[in-house]
Coordinates of C-alpha atoms in Angstrom, one line a residue:
M270 CA -43.3 16.8 -1.9
G271 CA -42.2 14.6 0.7
N272 CA -38.9 13.9 -0.6
A273 CA -38.3 17.6 -1.1
V274 CA -39.3 18.8 2.4
M275 CA -37.3 15.9 4.0
Q276 CA -33.9 17.0 1.9
V277 CA -33.8 20.2 3.5
V278 CA -34.4 19.0 7.0
P279 CA -31.1 18.7 8.9
Q280 CA -29.5 15.1 9.2
R281 CA -30.1 15.3 12.9
Y282 CA -33.7 16.1 12.6
K283 CA -34.6 12.9 10.6
P284 CA -34.3 9.5 10.3
S285 CA -31.5 7.7 7.3
I286 CA -33.6 7.9 4.0
V287 CA -33.3 6.2 0.6
V288 CA -35.8 7.0 -2.0
P289 CA -34.8 5.0 -5.6
K290 CA -33.8 7.7 -8.4
A291 CA -35.7 5.9 -10.6
L292 CA -38.7 6.0 -8.4
L293 CA -38.6 9.9 -7.8
L294 CA -37.8 10.6 -11.6
S295 CA -40.7 8.3 -12.6
A296 CA -43.1 10.3 -10.3
I297 CA -41.9 13.5 -11.6
L298 CA -42.3 12.8 -15.2
A299 CA -45.8 11.3 -14.4
I300 CA -47.0 14.8 -13.5
P301 CA -47.1 16.7 -16.6
I302 CA -47.9 13.1 -18.6
L303 CA -50.9 12.3 -16.3
S304 CA -52.1 15.7 -16.1
Y305 CA -52.4 16.1 -19.9
V306 CA -54.8 13.4 -20.1
P307 CA -57.7 16.0 -19.1
L308 CA -56.9 18.1 -21.8
H309 CA -56.9 15.3 -24.3
L310 CA -59.8 14.3 -23.6
T311 CA -61.6 17.7 -23.8
A312 CA -59.8 18.2 -27.3
L313 CA -61.5 14.8 -28.0
E314 CA -64.8 15.9 -26.6
F315 CA -64.9 19.5 -28.4
K316 CA -62.7 19.2 -31.7
Q317 CA -65.9 18.1 -33.7
S318 CA -68.0 20.4 -32.3
F319 CA -65.9 23.5 -33.3
Q320 CA -64.8 21.7 -36.8
L321 CA -61.2 21.7 -35.5
S322 CA -58.4 19.2 -36.0
Y323 CA -56.8 17.6 -32.8
A324 CA -53.7 19.6 -33.0
A325 CA -55.5 22.7 -33.4
M326 CA -58.0 22.4 -30.8
M327 CA -55.0 21.5 -28.3
K328 CA -53.4 24.4 -29.5
S329 CA -56.5 26.5 -28.3
I330 CA -56.5 24.6 -25.3
L331 CA -53.2 25.1 -24.2
L332 CA -52.8 29.3 -25.4
D333 CA -56.7 30.4 -24.4
L334 CA -57.5 28.3 -21.4
Q335 CA -56.4 28.5 -18.0
I336 CA -56.2 25.1 -17.8
G337 CA -53.8 24.8 -20.6
E338 CA -51.6 27.6 -19.4
A339 CA -51.7 25.8 -16.1
W340 CA -50.3 22.4 -17.8
L341 CA -47.5 24.2 -19.9
W342 CA -45.9 25.9 -17.1
T343 CA -46.6 22.3 -15.1
A344 CA -44.8 20.7 -17.6
V345 CA -42.1 23.5 -17.9
G346 CA -41.4 22.9 -13.5
A347 CA -41.7 19.2 -13.8
A348 CA -38.5 19.3 -16.4
G349 CA -36.3 21.6 -14.1
L350 CA -37.3 19.1 -11.2
A351 CA -36.5 15.9 -13.2
M352 CA -33.0 17.5 -14.2
I353 CA -32.4 18.4 -10.6
V354 CA -32.9 15.1 -9.5
G355 CA -31.4 13.4 -12.2
I356 CA -28.4 15.0 -13.3
P357 CA -25.7 13.9 -10.6
V358 CA -23.7 17.3 -10.7
F359 CA -27.1 19.1 -9.8
A360 CA -28.2 16.4 -7.3
K361 CA -24.8 16.8 -5.4
D362 CA -25.0 20.4 -5.2
R363 CA -25.9 21.4 -1.4
H364 CA -28.2 24.2 -2.9
M365 CA -30.5 21.9 -4.9
P366 CA -32.7 20.8 -2.6
K367 CA -33.9 23.9 -1.7
I368 CA -34.7 25.1 -5.3
A369 CA -36.1 21.6 -5.8
L370 CA -38.6 22.3 -2.9
M371 CA -39.5 25.7 -4.3
L372 CA -40.4 23.9 -7.9
T373 CA -42.3 21.5 -6.1
L374 CA -44.3 24.3 -4.3
L375 CA -45.1 26.0 -7.6
L376 CA -46.1 22.9 -9.2
T377 CA -48.6 22.9 -6.4
F378 CA -49.6 26.5 -7.3
W379 CA -50.2 25.5 -11.2
L380 CA -52.5 22.8 -10.0
G381 CA -54.3 25.1 -8.0
Y382 CA -54.4 27.9 -11.1
G383 CA -56.0 25.0 -13.2
S384 CA -58.5 23.8 -11.0
H385 CA -62.2 23.9 -11.4
V386 CA -62.5 26.1 -8.2
A387 CA -60.1 28.8 -9.6
S388 CA -61.9 29.0 -12.9
L389 CA -65.0 29.9 -10.7
D390 CA -63.3 32.2 -8.2
A391 CA -59.8 33.3 -9.8
F392 CA -58.1 34.8 -6.5
K393 CA -60.0 32.9 -3.7
G394 CA -60.5 29.8 -5.8
L395 CA -56.6 29.4 -6.4
I396 CA -55.6 30.2 -2.6
V397 CA -58.2 27.7 -0.7
H398 CA -57.1 24.6 -3.4
T399 CA -53.5 25.5 -3.5
G400 CA -53.7 25.8 0.5
H401 CA -55.5 22.4 0.6
F402 CA -53.4 20.8 -1.9
V403 CA -50.3 21.8 -0.1
A404 CA -51.2 20.8 3.2
V405 CA -52.4 17.2 2.3
A406 CA -49.2 16.6 0.2
V407 CA -46.5 17.9 2.9
W408 CA -48.7 15.7 5.4
L409 CA -48.9 12.8 3.8
G410 CA -45.6 13.0 1.6
I411 CA -43.9 13.1 4.5
L412 CA -45.5 10.2 5.8
F413 CA -45.2 8.2 2.8
V414 CA -41.4 8.8 2.6
V415 CA -40.6 8.3 5.9
S416 CA -42.7 4.9 6.4
W417 CA -41.8 3.1 3.1
F418 CA -37.9 4.6 2.5
A419 CA -36.4 5.2 5.8
T420 CA -33.5 2.7 6.6
D421 CA -33.7 3.1 10.5
D422 CA -35.2 5.1 13.1
N423 CA -32.4 7.2 14.2
H424 CA -33.3 10.6 15.7
W425 CA -36.7 9.5 15.7
A426 CA -38.0 11.6 18.9
S427 CA -36.1 14.8 17.2
F428 CA -38.3 13.8 14.1
L429 CA -41.4 13.2 15.8
K430 CA -40.8 16.5 18.0
W431 CA -41.3 18.9 14.6
F432 CA -43.1 16.4 12.3
S433 CA -46.1 16.1 14.9
P434 CA -47.2 19.7 15.2
L435 CA -46.1 19.9 11.4
A436 CA -49.1 17.3 10.9
I437 CA -51.5 18.6 13.1
T438 CA -51.4 22.2 11.3
C439 CA -51.4 20.5 8.0
V440 CA -54.4 18.5 8.9
V441 CA -56.3 21.6 10.1
V442 CA -55.2 23.9 7.4
A443 CA -56.7 21.2 4.9
L444 CA -60.1 20.4 6.8
I445 CA -60.7 24.3 6.9
A446 CA -59.6 24.4 3.0
G447 CA -61.8 21.4 1.9
I448 CA -64.8 22.5 3.6
T449 CA -64.5 26.0 1.8
L450 CA -64.0 23.8 -1.5
M451 CA -67.2 21.9 -0.7
S452 CA -69.2 25.4 -0.7
Y453 CA -67.9 25.8 -4.2
T454 CA -68.1 22.3 -5.7
T455 CA -71.1 20.9 -3.5
P456 CA -73.3 23.7 -2.3
Q457 CA -76.1 21.1 -2.1
A458 CA -74.0 18.6 -0.2
T459 CA -77.2 16.3 0.9
N460 CA -78.8 16.4 -2.3
A461 CA -75.6 15.5 -3.8
L462 CA -75.7 12.1 -2.5
M463 CA -78.0 11.0 -5.2
L464 CA -75.1 11.9 -7.3
N465 CA -71.9 9.3 -7.7
Y466 CA -70.0 12.5 -6.5
G467 CA -72.0 12.7 -3.6
Q468 CA -71.8 9.3 -2.6
L469 CA -67.7 9.1 -3.5
M470 CA -67.6 12.4 -1.2
L471 CA -69.0 10.9 1.5
I472 CA -67.0 7.7 1.8
K473 CA -64.0 10.1 1.2
H474 CA -65.2 11.8 4.3
A475 CA -65.9 8.7 6.2
S476 CA -62.6 7.1 5.1
I477 CA -60.7 10.5 6.9
L478 CA -61.7 9.3 10.2
P479 CA -59.6 5.9 10.8
L480 CA -56.8 8.5 9.2
L481 CA -57.2 11.1 11.4
W482 CA -57.6 8.6 14.3
L483 CA -54.0 6.6 13.5
A484 CA -52.4 10.3 12.6
Y485 CA -53.9 10.9 16.4
S486 CA -52.4 7.6 17.8
N487 CA -49.0 8.1 16.0
G488 CA -48.4 11.3 17.2
F489 CA -49.3 11.3 20.5
V490 CA -50.1 8.0 22.0
Y491 CA -47.2 6.2 20.5
P492 CA -44.4 8.9 21.8
R493 CA -45.7 8.4 25.4
L494 CA -45.9 4.5 25.3
A495 CA -42.3 4.9 23.4
R496 CA -41.0 6.8 26.4
E497 CA -42.3 4.3 28.6
G498 CA -40.3 1.4 26.4
K499 CA -43.8 -0.4 25.9
L500 CA -43.3 -0.4 21.9
P501 CA -41.0 -1.4 19.3
S502 CA -40.3 0.9 15.7
Q503 CA -43.3 3.0 14.8
L504 CA -42.4 2.3 10.9
K505 CA -44.9 -0.3 10.5
L506 CA -47.7 1.7 12.2
L507 CA -46.7 4.8 9.9
R508 CA -47.2 2.6 7.0
I509 CA -51.0 1.2 8.2
E510 CA -51.5 5.1 8.1
S511 CA -50.2 5.7 4.6
I512 CA -52.1 2.8 3.3
I513 CA -55.4 4.2 4.6
A514 CA -54.2 7.6 3.2
L515 CA -53.7 6.0 -0.2
F516 CA -57.5 4.9 0.0
V517 CA -58.6 8.2 0.6
L518 CA -56.3 9.8 -2.1
G519 CA -58.1 7.0 -4.6
S520 CA -61.7 8.1 -3.6
T521 CA -60.3 11.9 -4.2
A522 CA -59.3 10.8 -7.6
I523 CA -62.3 8.9 -8.4
M524 CA -64.2 12.2 -7.7
G525 CA -62.0 14.0 -10.1
Q526 CA -63.4 12.0 -13.1
T527 CA -66.8 13.6 -12.2
A528 CA -67.8 17.0 -12.5
P529 CA -69.2 18.6 -9.5
P530 CA -72.8 18.9 -9.2
H531 CA -73.1 22.6 -8.6
N532 CA -77.2 22.2 -8.9
V533 CA -78.3 18.6 -8.4
L534 CA -81.7 18.9 -10.2
E535 CA -79.9 19.9 -13.6
T536 CA -77.0 17.1 -13.0
L537 CA -79.9 14.2 -12.6
R538 CA -81.4 15.5 -16.2
T539 CA -78.1 14.2 -17.8
E540 CA -76.9 11.7 -15.2
T541 CA -78.6 8.6 -13.8
P542 CA -78.4 8.3 -10.0
S543 CA -76.0 6.7 -8.1
W544 CA -76.4 3.0 -7.7
L545 CA -75.5 3.3 -4.0
F546 CA -78.3 5.7 -3.2
T547 CA -80.9 4.0 -4.7
T548 CA -80.1 0.6 -3.1
I549 CA -79.8 2.2 0.2
Y550 CA -82.6 4.9 0.0
Q551 CA -85.9 3.6 1.1
G552 CA -88.1 6.6 -0.1
S553 CA -89.4 6.8 -3.8
F554 CA -87.1 8.7 -6.3
S555 CA -87.4 11.6 -8.6
P556 CA -84.8 14.1 -9.9
D557 CA -86.3 17.1 -8.2
L558 CA -86.2 15.4 -4.7
Q559 CA -85.2 17.4 -2.1
L560 CA -83.2 15.6 1.1
I561 CA -82.4 16.8 4.5
W562 CA -80.5 14.8 7.2
Q563 CA -81.9 14.2 10.9
W564 CA -81.1 12.0 13.9
N565 CA -82.9 8.7 13.8
L566 CA -82.5 5.2 15.9
S567 CA -80.7 3.7 13.4
S568 CA -78.3 6.7 12.7
V569 CA -77.6 6.6 16.7
L570 CA -77.1 3.1 17.1
L571 CA -74.7 3.1 14.0
I572 CA -72.7 6.3 15.2
A573 CA -72.6 4.5 18.7
A574 CA -71.1 1.5 16.9
A575 CA -68.5 3.6 15.0
L576 CA -67.1 4.8 18.4
L577 CA -66.7 1.4 19.9
V578 CA -64.6 0.5 16.9
L579 CA -62.6 3.7 17.3
Y580 CA -61.9 2.3 20.4
A581 CA -61.2 -1.3 19.1
I582 CA -58.7 0.4 16.5
R583 CA -56.8 1.9 19.6
A584 CA -56.7 -1.5 21.3
A585 CA -55.3 -3.0 17.9
F586 CA -52.8 -0.1 17.4
L587 CA -51.3 -0.8 20.9
Q588 CA -50.9 -4.6 20.0
R589 CA -49.5 -3.4 16.3
S590 CA -52.1 -5.6 14.6
I591 CA -51.9 -4.6 11.3
I592 CA -54.8 -6.8 9.7
W593 CA -57.3 -5.9 12.7
I594 CA -56.4 -2.0 11.9
I595 CA -57.5 -2.0 8.6
L596 CA -59.9 -4.4 9.1
L597 CA -61.5 -2.1 11.5
S598 CA -61.2 0.9 9.6
I599 CA -62.7 -0.6 6.8
L600 CA -65.8 -1.6 9.1
L601 CA -65.7 2.1 10.7
V602 CA -65.9 3.8 7.3
T603 CA -68.9 1.5 6.8
F604 CA -70.6 2.1 10.4
V605 CA -70.2 6.0 9.5
Y606 CA -71.4 5.9 5.7
L607 CA -74.5 4.0 6.6
A608 CA -75.2 6.3 9.6
V609 CA -75.3 9.0 7.2
M610 CA -77.5 7.3 4.6
F611 CA -80.0 6.0 7.2
G612 CA -80.5 9.5 8.2
I613 CA -81.5 10.9 4.9
K614 CA -85.2 11.6 4.5
P615 CA -87.2 13.8 1.6
I616 CA -88.3 17.5 2.6
E617 CA -92.2 17.2 3.0
S618 CA -93.6 19.0 -0.2
S619 CA -95.3 21.2 2.8
L620 CA -92.0 22.6 3.9
L621 CA -90.7 23.7 0.5

């Protein structure tokens, strides 16, 4: 997505960017291959239950299920995108970048169409999931491409002039859509902390804080200091932001391998509670436990410590200290995580 967007941006509004063709083709071909894995696992799980061969089960998934239809169109779109990027006569055509961007957007549409949320609410789920994914892909895609594949910082001010408001818009859309997605996947958000899915979601959300803080610093603090001649190239700072973004995406990927807990009590009947939860939670555990979050001294002190770490990250940013930014970001995530976990209390039986 990042490469597709940057290809349609005029040269005077961006630095020089060279993304290896082999890397682009690998990423494109990975889309249908890796998105086939959930279908493969589903076929393995249900083929004996329905007394079908693997081929017959896979045929049923591809032709009868929404996720199968989405994968078929994803494979077609990825094949077309690979041809545009890989065949020289197409790659040199001046209209191909726009077609490549259109195909990339269609791939995000089919991802949303085959999502878990779309199976719960066909129209709203499709819109919310696709909007969330497109916003994140545009923001982080451009970030990855520019930070790692820019060969210079020419036209940097012109680039920031359009990328900063675009990134802000993407963040706002992603946050709104993400909160809406949570209403579908984890309606019992506090109780979900008893499960691996809820723990990963908390870690992911805590990891977003240093990412947003660095995005704010790169978008607003750096340009002001650069105009004053106090900072050199911004590429190294953008790379730090992209590394933290990869950690957030990694948490999301692991969450994707766990079924969303629509009903925590029912999920706990077939799954064991998260070892992180049982390690930190001080009360007695039972599957019908009902949790609530409340302010307490430990949470207040941890949040205060997190705010101090945020200030320290800003100081490390101004000094361009990569190691300290990463270490302090990890510390920030830890403080926020513990502040939430230490604030969890059981609802008294009299209140149930």
